[in-house]
Amino acid sequence: EGHPAAAWFKINDPVLQFDRIQSLVRQGFIVRTRADADTVQARIDDRSQLTKALLSGAQFISTDYPAPRTEWSSYAVRFKGGAVARPNPVSAKNQDLDLDVE
């Protein structure tokens, strides 16, 4: 953004930076964000940051919880149906959003 060699951005907070992430994705940049931070979300099963990350269009979403820590909660970061990828909600054509990605 503003530099000719810019290709990707690390934006850790998809809640506060949601609009910026979507704007960067629409411009063709690659964005990495976080679904959770430390153990905060997992301990209280708070999925609000995860939800924003998934809706933001960021191509990479980091988490420490691909599986739940059951002593805390059922919090885990997974796509519906156990998929490992999905169409991007920002850059995919609307008709492609229901496609299975293998």
mmCIF file of N, CA and C in Angstrom:
data_model
loop_
_atom_site.group_PDB
_atom_site.id
_atom_site.type_symbol
_atom_site.label_atom_id
_atom_site.label_comp_id
_atom_site.label_asym_id
_atom_site.label_seq_id
_atom_site.Cartn_x
_atom_site.Cartn_y
_atom_site.Cartn_z
ATOM 1 N N GLU A 1 0.863 -1.171 0.000
ATOM 2 C CA GLU A 1 0.000 0.000 0.000
ATOM 3 C C GLU A 1 0.902 1.225 0.000
ATOM 4 N N GLY A 2 1.069 1.787 -1.144
ATOM 5 C CA GLY A 2 1.918 2.950 -1.243
ATOM 6 C C GLY A 2 3.361 2.641 -1.612
ATOM 7 N N HIS A 3 3.757 1.381 -1.601
ATOM 8 C CA HIS A 3 5.118 1.009 -1.990
ATOM 9 C C HIS A 3 5.026 0.021 -3.145
ATOM 10 N N PRO A 4 5.772 0.231 -4.215
ATOM 11 C CA PRO A 4 5.636 -0.634 -5.388
ATOM 12 C C PRO A 4 6.008 -2.094 -5.150
ATOM 13 N N ALA A 5 6.757 -2.382 -4.096
ATOM 14 C CA ALA A 5 7.141 -3.768 -3.814
ATOM 15 C C ALA A 5 6.223 -4.429 -2.787
ATOM 16 N N ALA A 6 5.223 -3.716 -2.312
ATOM 17 C CA ALA A 6 4.313 -4.284 -1.303
ATOM 18 C C ALA A 6 3.501 -5.415 -1.915
ATOM 19 N N ALA A 7 3.421 -6.530 -1.194
ATOM 20 C CA ALA A 7 2.654 -7.676 -1.676
ATOM 21 C C ALA A 7 1.760 -8.256 -0.598
ATOM 22 N N TRP A 8 2.197 -8.191 0.661
ATOM 23 C CA TRP A 8 1.401 -8.782 1.732
ATOM 24 C C TRP A 8 1.461 -7.911 2.977
ATOM 25 N N PHE A 9 0.438 -8.094 3.832
ATOM 26 C CA PHE A 9 0.336 -7.331 5.070
ATOM 27 C C PHE A 9 -0.001 -8.261 6.218
ATOM 28 N N LYS A 10 0.598 -7.998 7.370
ATOM 29 C CA LYS A 10 0.270 -8.705 8.609
ATOM 30 C C LYS A 10 -0.561 -7.747 9.452
ATOM 31 N N ILE A 11 -1.839 -8.077 9.599
ATOM 32 C CA ILE A 11 -2.753 -7.234 10.361
ATOM 33 C C ILE A 11 -3.379 -8.122 11.432
ATOM 34 N N ASN A 12 -2.910 -7.987 12.661
ATOM 35 C CA ASN A 12 -3.260 -8.926 13.721
ATOM 36 C C ASN A 12 -4.680 -8.804 14.258
ATOM 37 N N ASP A 13 -5.303 -7.651 14.129
ATOM 38 C CA ASP A 13 -6.623 -7.467 14.744
ATOM 39 C C ASP A 13 -7.713 -7.308 13.683
ATOM 40 N N PRO A 14 -8.414 -8.402 13.346
ATOM 41 C CA PRO A 14 -9.454 -8.312 12.327
ATOM 42 C C PRO A 14 -10.722 -7.610 12.806
ATOM 43 N N VAL A 15 -10.840 -7.380 14.103
ATOM 44 C CA VAL A 15 -12.005 -6.654 14.613
ATOM 45 C C VAL A 15 -11.812 -5.157 14.356
ATOM 46 N N LEU A 16 -10.701 -4.615 14.838
ATOM 47 C CA LEU A 16 -10.444 -3.182 14.671
ATOM 48 C C LEU A 16 -10.030 -2.816 13.249
ATOM 49 N N GLN A 17 -9.431 -3.744 12.525
ATOM 50 C CA GLN A 17 -8.903 -3.465 11.193
ATOM 51 C C GLN A 17 -9.688 -4.163 10.079
ATOM 52 N N PHE A 18 -10.936 -4.526 10.342
ATOM 53 C CA PHE A 18 -11.762 -5.276 9.398
ATOM 54 C C PHE A 18 -11.852 -4.588 8.033
ATOM 55 N N ASP A 19 -12.212 -3.317 8.023
ATOM 56 C CA ASP A 19 -12.371 -2.588 6.759
ATOM 57 C C ASP A 19 -11.050 -2.485 6.004
ATOM 58 N N ARG A 20 -9.960 -2.282 6.725
ATOM 59 C CA ARG A 20 -8.648 -2.197 6.070
ATOM 60 C C ARG A 20 -8.282 -3.525 5.418
ATOM 61 N N ILE A 21 -8.520 -4.628 6.121
ATOM 62 C CA ILE A 21 -8.226 -5.945 5.546
ATOM 63 C C ILE A 21 -9.020 -6.140 4.262
ATOM 64 N N GLN A 22 -10.319 -5.866 4.307
ATOM 65 C CA GLN A 22 -11.142 -6.039 3.112
ATOM 66 C C GLN A 22 -10.659 -5.156 1.965
ATOM 67 N N SER A 23 -10.283 -3.935 2.269
ATOM 68 C CA SER A 23 -9.781 -3.030 1.236
ATOM 69 C C SER A 23 -8.501 -3.571 0.602
ATOM 70 N N LEU A 24 -7.590 -4.058 1.425
ATOM 71 C CA LEU A 24 -6.335 -4.605 0.900
ATOM 72 C C LEU A 24 -6.585 -5.830 0.026
ATOM 73 N N VAL A 25 -7.490 -6.701 0.456
ATOM 74 C CA VAL A 25 -7.809 -7.897 -0.336
ATOM 75 C C VAL A 25 -8.404 -7.487 -1.676
ATOM 76 N N ARG A 26 -9.299 -6.523 -1.671
ATOM 77 C CA ARG A 26 -9.902 -6.049 -2.925
ATOM 78 C C ARG A 26 -8.854 -5.452 -3.869
ATOM 79 N N GLN A 27 -7.786 -4.885 -3.292
ATOM 80 C CA GLN A 27 -6.705 -4.310 -4.104
ATOM 81 C C GLN A 27 -5.725 -5.374 -4.599
ATOM 82 N N GLY A 28 -5.910 -6.617 -4.158
ATOM 83 C CA GLY A 28 -5.055 -7.698 -4.635
ATOM 84 C C GLY A 28 -3.901 -8.070 -3.722
ATOM 85 N N PHE A 29 -3.849 -7.478 -2.536
ATOM 86 C CA PHE A 29 -2.792 -7.822 -1.592
ATOM 87 C C PHE A 29 -3.128 -9.106 -0.844
ATOM 88 N N ILE A 30 -2.109 -9.786 -0.361
ATOM 89 C CA ILE A 30 -2.274 -10.945 0.510
ATOM 90 C C ILE A 30 -2.238 -10.436 1.944
ATOM 91 N N VAL A 31 -3.173 -10.921 2.763
ATOM 92 C CA VAL A 31 -3.266 -10.474 4.151
ATOM 93 C C VAL A 31 -3.271 -11.671 5.082
ATOM 94 N N ARG A 32 -2.519 -11.539 6.164
ATOM 95 C CA ARG A 32 -2.522 -12.523 7.245
ATOM 96 C C ARG A 32 -3.091 -11.831 8.478
ATOM 97 N N THR A 33 -4.017 -12.504 9.180
ATOM 98 C CA THR A 33 -4.575 -11.974 10.417
ATOM 99 C C THR A 33 -4.655 -13.092 11.446
ATOM 100 N N ARG A 34 -5.219 -12.784 12.602
ATOM 101 C CA ARG A 34 -5.278 -13.760 13.693
ATOM 102 C C ARG A 34 -6.724 -14.052 14.081
ATOM 103 N N ALA A 35 -7.003 -15.310 14.356
ATOM 104 C CA ALA A 35 -8.318 -15.717 14.842
ATOM 105 C C ALA A 35 -8.415 -15.551 16.350
ATOM 106 N N ASP A 36 -7.269 -15.554 17.008
ATOM 107 C CA ASP A 36 -7.232 -15.488 18.470
ATOM 108 C C ASP A 36 -5.871 -14.962 18.897
ATOM 109 N N ALA A 37 -5.795 -14.544 20.153
ATOM 110 C CA ALA A 37 -4.531 -14.031 20.687
ATOM 111 C C ALA A 37 -4.273 -14.657 22.048
ATOM 112 N N ASP A 38 -3.084 -15.210 22.192
ATOM 113 C CA ASP A 38 -2.714 -15.881 23.432
ATOM 114 C C ASP A 38 -3.756 -16.962 23.738
ATOM 115 N N THR A 39 -4.298 -16.971 24.941
ATOM 116 C CA THR A 39 -5.320 -17.975 25.273
ATOM 117 C C THR A 39 -6.663 -17.329 25.588
ATOM 118 N N VAL A 40 -6.767 -16.033 25.312
ATOM 119 C CA VAL A 40 -7.956 -15.277 25.716
ATOM 120 C C VAL A 40 -9.241 -15.869 25.139
ATOM 121 N N GLN A 41 -9.347 -15.971 23.827
ATOM 122 C CA GLN A 41 -10.579 -16.438 23.190
ATOM 123 C C GLN A 41 -10.872 -17.897 23.525
ATOM 124 N N ALA A 42 -9.851 -18.720 23.548
ATOM 125 C CA ALA A 42 -10.058 -20.148 23.810
ATOM 126 C C ALA A 42 -10.583 -20.396 25.218
ATOM 127 N N ARG A 43 -10.099 -19.654 26.177
ATOM 128 C CA ARG A 43 -10.521 -19.875 27.570
ATOM 129 C C ARG A 43 -11.994 -19.547 27.798
ATOM 130 N N ILE A 44 -12.515 -18.576 27.056
ATOM 131 C CA ILE A 44 -13.917 -18.185 27.272
ATOM 132 C C ILE A 44 -14.808 -18.518 26.075
ATOM 133 N N ASP A 45 -14.273 -19.276 25.116
ATOM 134 C CA ASP A 45 -15.016 -19.685 23.922
ATOM 135 C C ASP A 45 -15.592 -18.482 23.175
ATOM 136 N N ASP A 46 -14.774 -17.436 23.029
ATOM 137 C CA ASP A 46 -15.173 -16.213 22.344
ATOM 138 C C ASP A 46 -14.777 -16.315 20.874
ATOM 139 N N ARG A 47 -15.760 -16.395 19.997
ATOM 140 C CA ARG A 47 -15.508 -16.563 18.565
ATOM 141 C C ARG A 47 -15.658 -15.267 17.766
ATOM 142 N N SER A 48 -15.763 -14.137 18.446
ATOM 143 C CA SER A 48 -15.992 -12.879 17.731
ATOM 144 C C SER A 48 -14.802 -12.488 16.851
ATOM 145 N N GLN A 49 -13.577 -12.632 17.331
ATOM 146 C CA GLN A 49 -12.409 -12.310 16.506
ATOM 147 C C GLN A 49 -12.271 -13.313 15.367
ATOM 148 N N LEU A 50 -12.542 -14.582 15.635
ATOM 149 C CA LEU A 50 -12.521 -15.614 14.593
ATOM 150 C C LEU A 50 -13.527 -15.288 13.494
ATOM 151 N N THR A 51 -14.734 -14.920 13.882
ATOM 152 C CA THR A 51 -15.776 -14.596 12.907
ATOM 153 C C THR A 51 -15.345 -13.435 12.017
ATOM 154 N N LYS A 52 -14.810 -12.385 12.617
ATOM 155 C CA LYS A 52 -14.340 -11.237 11.833
ATOM 156 C C LYS A 52 -13.196 -11.641 10.910
ATOM 157 N N ALA A 53 -12.290 -12.469 11.408
ATOM 158 C CA ALA A 53 -11.168 -12.924 10.578
ATOM 159 C C ALA A 53 -11.682 -13.678 9.356
ATOM 160 N N LEU A 54 -12.639 -14.572 9.562
ATOM 161 C CA LEU A 54 -13.184 -15.360 8.456
ATOM 162 C C LEU A 54 -13.920 -14.491 7.442
ATOM 163 N N LEU A 55 -14.620 -13.479 7.907
ATOM 164 C CA LEU A 55 -15.375 -12.598 7.015
ATOM 165 C C LEU A 55 -14.507 -11.536 6.350
ATOM 166 N N SER A 56 -13.331 -11.290 6.907
ATOM 167 C CA SER A 56 -12.482 -10.196 6.430
ATOM 168 C C SER A 56 -11.929 -10.417 5.026
ATOM 169 N N GLY A 57 -11.765 -11.678 4.631
ATOM 170 C CA GLY A 57 -11.155 -11.979 3.342
ATOM 171 C C GLY A 57 -9.667 -12.236 3.428
ATOM 172 N N ALA A 58 -9.088 -12.114 4.624
ATOM 173 C CA ALA A 58 -7.659 -12.410 4.778
ATOM 174 C C ALA A 58 -7.393 -13.828 4.281
ATOM 175 N N GLN A 59 -6.342 -13.993 3.514
ATOM 176 C CA GLN A 59 -6.044 -15.301 2.929
ATOM 177 C C GLN A 59 -5.400 -16.258 3.931
ATOM 178 N N PHE A 60 -4.754 -15.722 4.955
ATOM 179 C CA PHE A 60 -4.130 -16.542 5.993
ATOM 180 C C PHE A 60 -4.658 -16.098 7.343
ATOM 181 N N ILE A 61 -5.147 -17.069 8.115
ATOM 182 C CA ILE A 61 -5.654 -16.788 9.455
ATOM 183 C C ILE A 61 -4.892 -17.674 10.423
ATOM 184 N N SER A 62 -4.112 -17.048 11.290
ATOM 185 C CA SER A 62 -3.308 -17.789 12.262
ATOM 186 C C SER A 62 -4.121 -18.102 13.506
ATOM 187 N N THR A 63 -3.836 -19.268 14.096
ATOM 188 C CA THR A 63 -4.471 -19.671 15.346
ATOM 189 C C THR A 63 -3.539 -20.592 16.112
ATOM 190 N N ASP A 64 -3.733 -20.648 17.395
ATOM 191 C CA ASP A 64 -3.061 -21.645 18.232
ATOM 192 C C ASP A 64 -3.996 -22.813 18.512
ATOM 193 N N TYR A 65 -5.195 -22.776 17.923
ATOM 194 C CA TYR A 65 -6.219 -23.765 18.269
ATOM 195 C C TYR A 65 -6.862 -24.433 17.057
ATOM 196 N N PRO A 66 -6.105 -25.236 16.307
ATOM 197 C CA PRO A 66 -6.738 -26.042 15.268
ATOM 198 C C PRO A 66 -7.577 -27.159 15.892
ATOM 199 N N ALA A 67 -7.304 -27.439 17.146
ATOM 200 C CA ALA A 67 -8.088 -28.394 17.945
ATOM 201 C C ALA A 67 -8.359 -27.725 19.291
ATOM 202 N N PRO A 68 -9.479 -28.054 19.924
ATOM 203 C CA PRO A 68 -9.814 -27.397 21.187
ATOM 204 C C PRO A 68 -8.945 -27.862 22.351
ATOM 205 N N ARG A 69 -8.799 -26.999 23.335
ATOM 206 C CA ARG A 69 -8.242 -27.369 24.636
ATOM 207 C C ARG A 69 -9.459 -27.612 25.523
ATOM 208 N N THR A 70 -9.877 -28.841 25.603
ATOM 209 C CA THR A 70 -11.163 -29.172 26.223
ATOM 210 C C THR A 70 -11.230 -28.840 27.707
ATOM 211 N N GLU A 71 -10.096 -28.656 28.361
ATOM 212 C CA GLU A 71 -10.160 -28.239 29.766
ATOM 213 C C GLU A 71 -10.654 -26.798 29.894
ATOM 214 N N TRP A 72 -10.616 -26.031 28.780
ATOM 215 C CA TRP A 72 -11.104 -24.657 28.795
ATOM 216 C C TRP A 72 -12.474 -24.536 28.146
ATOM 217 N N SER A 73 -12.575 -24.998 26.892
ATOM 218 C CA SER A 73 -13.817 -24.816 26.133
ATOM 219 C C SER A 73 -13.733 -25.649 24.857
ATOM 220 N N SER A 74 -14.727 -25.484 24.007
ATOM 221 C CA SER A 74 -14.733 -26.188 22.719
ATOM 222 C C SER A 74 -14.163 -25.321 21.594
ATOM 223 N N TYR A 75 -13.578 -24.178 21.939
ATOM 224 C CA TYR A 75 -13.043 -23.256 20.934
ATOM 225 C C TYR A 75 -11.995 -23.945 20.068
ATOM 226 N N ALA A 76 -12.221 -23.910 18.769
ATOM 227 C CA ALA A 76 -11.259 -24.404 17.787
ATOM 228 C C ALA A 76 -11.519 -23.658 16.485
ATOM 229 N N VAL A 77 -10.484 -23.495 15.686
ATOM 230 C CA VAL A 77 -10.610 -22.785 14.421
ATOM 231 C C VAL A 77 -10.650 -23.800 13.292
ATOM 232 N N ARG A 78 -11.829 -23.902 12.696
ATOM 233 C CA ARG A 78 -12.042 -24.853 11.600
ATOM 234 C C ARG A 78 -13.070 -24.274 10.637
ATOM 235 N N PHE A 79 -12.942 -24.681 9.378
ATOM 236 C CA PHE A 79 -13.984 -24.346 8.422
ATOM 237 C C PHE A 79 -15.127 -25.339 8.575
ATOM 238 N N LYS A 80 -16.306 -24.918 8.156
ATOM 239 C CA LYS A 80 -17.491 -25.766 8.203
ATOM 240 C C LYS A 80 -17.234 -27.082 7.471
ATOM 241 N N GLY A 81 -17.659 -28.160 8.064
ATOM 242 C CA GLY A 81 -17.528 -29.470 7.442
ATOM 243 C C GLY A 81 -16.116 -30.028 7.443
ATOM 244 N N GLY A 82 -15.209 -29.389 8.182
ATOM 245 C CA GLY A 82 -13.837 -29.874 8.241
ATOM 246 C C GLY A 82 -13.000 -29.537 7.024
ATOM 247 N N ALA A 83 -13.498 -28.651 6.166
ATOM 248 C CA ALA A 83 -12.742 -28.260 4.968
ATOM 249 C C ALA A 83 -11.426 -27.599 5.363
ATOM 250 N N VAL A 84 -10.438 -27.690 4.492
ATOM 251 C CA VAL A 84 -9.148 -27.061 4.761
ATOM 252 C C VAL A 84 -8.981 -25.748 3.995
ATOM 253 N N ALA A 85 -9.914 -25.457 3.107
ATOM 254 C CA ALA A 85 -9.892 -24.214 2.344
ATOM 255 C C ALA A 85 -11.318 -23.893 1.929
ATOM 256 N N ARG A 86 -11.523 -22.670 1.476
ATOM 257 C CA ARG A 86 -12.845 -22.247 1.010
ATOM 258 C C ARG A 86 -12.685 -21.050 0.099
ATOM 259 N N PRO A 87 -13.700 -20.724 -0.691
ATOM 260 C CA PRO A 87 -13.624 -19.523 -1.517
ATOM 261 C C PRO A 87 -13.523 -18.278 -0.627
ATOM 262 N N ASN A 88 -12.818 -17.278 -1.095
ATOM 263 C CA ASN A 88 -12.639 -16.053 -0.332
ATOM 264 C C ASN A 88 -13.935 -15.245 -0.353
ATOM 265 N N PRO A 89 -14.474 -14.866 0.828
ATOM 266 C CA PRO A 89 -15.749 -14.143 0.865
ATOM 267 C C PRO A 89 -15.676 -12.731 0.292
ATOM 268 N N VAL A 90 -14.484 -12.195 0.110
ATOM 269 C CA VAL A 90 -14.337 -10.846 -0.440
ATOM 270 C C VAL A 90 -14.040 -10.884 -1.932
ATOM 271 N N SER A 91 -13.145 -11.753 -2.358
ATOM 272 C CA SER A 91 -12.696 -11.720 -3.748
ATOM 273 C C SER A 91 -13.349 -12.756 -4.661
ATOM 274 N N ALA A 92 -14.028 -13.753 -4.115
ATOM 275 C CA ALA A 92 -14.686 -14.762 -4.958
ATOM 276 C C ALA A 92 -15.961 -14.190 -5.565
ATOM 277 N N LYS A 93 -16.305 -14.672 -6.719
ATOM 278 C CA LYS A 93 -17.587 -14.299 -7.311
ATOM 279 C C LYS A 93 -18.689 -14.945 -6.478
ATOM 280 N N ASN A 94 -19.801 -14.253 -6.302
ATOM 281 C CA ASN A 94 -20.879 -14.740 -5.437
ATOM 282 C C ASN A 94 -21.295 -16.167 -5.744
ATOM 283 N N GLN A 95 -21.346 -16.539 -7.013
ATOM 284 C CA GLN A 95 -21.795 -17.879 -7.363
ATOM 285 C C GLN A 95 -20.786 -18.947 -6.940
ATOM 286 N N ASP A 96 -19.555 -18.560 -6.627
ATOM 287 C CA ASP A 96 -18.527 -19.522 -6.240
ATOM 288 C C ASP A 96 -18.468 -19.779 -4.737
ATOM 289 N N LEU A 97 -19.197 -19.037 -3.924
ATOM 290 C CA LEU A 97 -19.051 -19.132 -2.475
ATOM 291 C C LEU A 97 -19.486 -20.464 -1.901
ATOM 292 N N ASP A 98 -20.351 -21.193 -2.579
ATOM 293 C CA ASP A 98 -20.812 -22.479 -2.063
ATOM 294 C C ASP A 98 -20.023 -23.660 -2.609
ATOM 295 N N LEU A 99 -19.006 -23.404 -3.410
ATOM 296 C CA LEU A 99 -18.207 -24.489 -3.971
ATOM 297 C C LEU A 99 -17.352 -25.149 -2.900
ATOM 298 N N ASP A 100 -17.199 -26.454 -3.004
ATOM 299 C CA ASP A 100 -16.258 -27.164 -2.148
ATOM 300 C C ASP A 100 -14.870 -27.000 -2.739
ATOM 301 N N VAL A 101 -13.909 -26.725 -1.912
ATOM 302 C CA VAL A 101 -12.523 -26.612 -2.349
ATOM 303 C C VAL A 101 -11.785 -27.824 -1.824
ATOM 304 N N GLU A 102 -11.159 -28.561 -2.716
ATOM 305 C CA GLU A 102 -10.449 -29.771 -2.298
ATOM 306 C C GLU A 102 -8.962 -29.573 -2.402
#
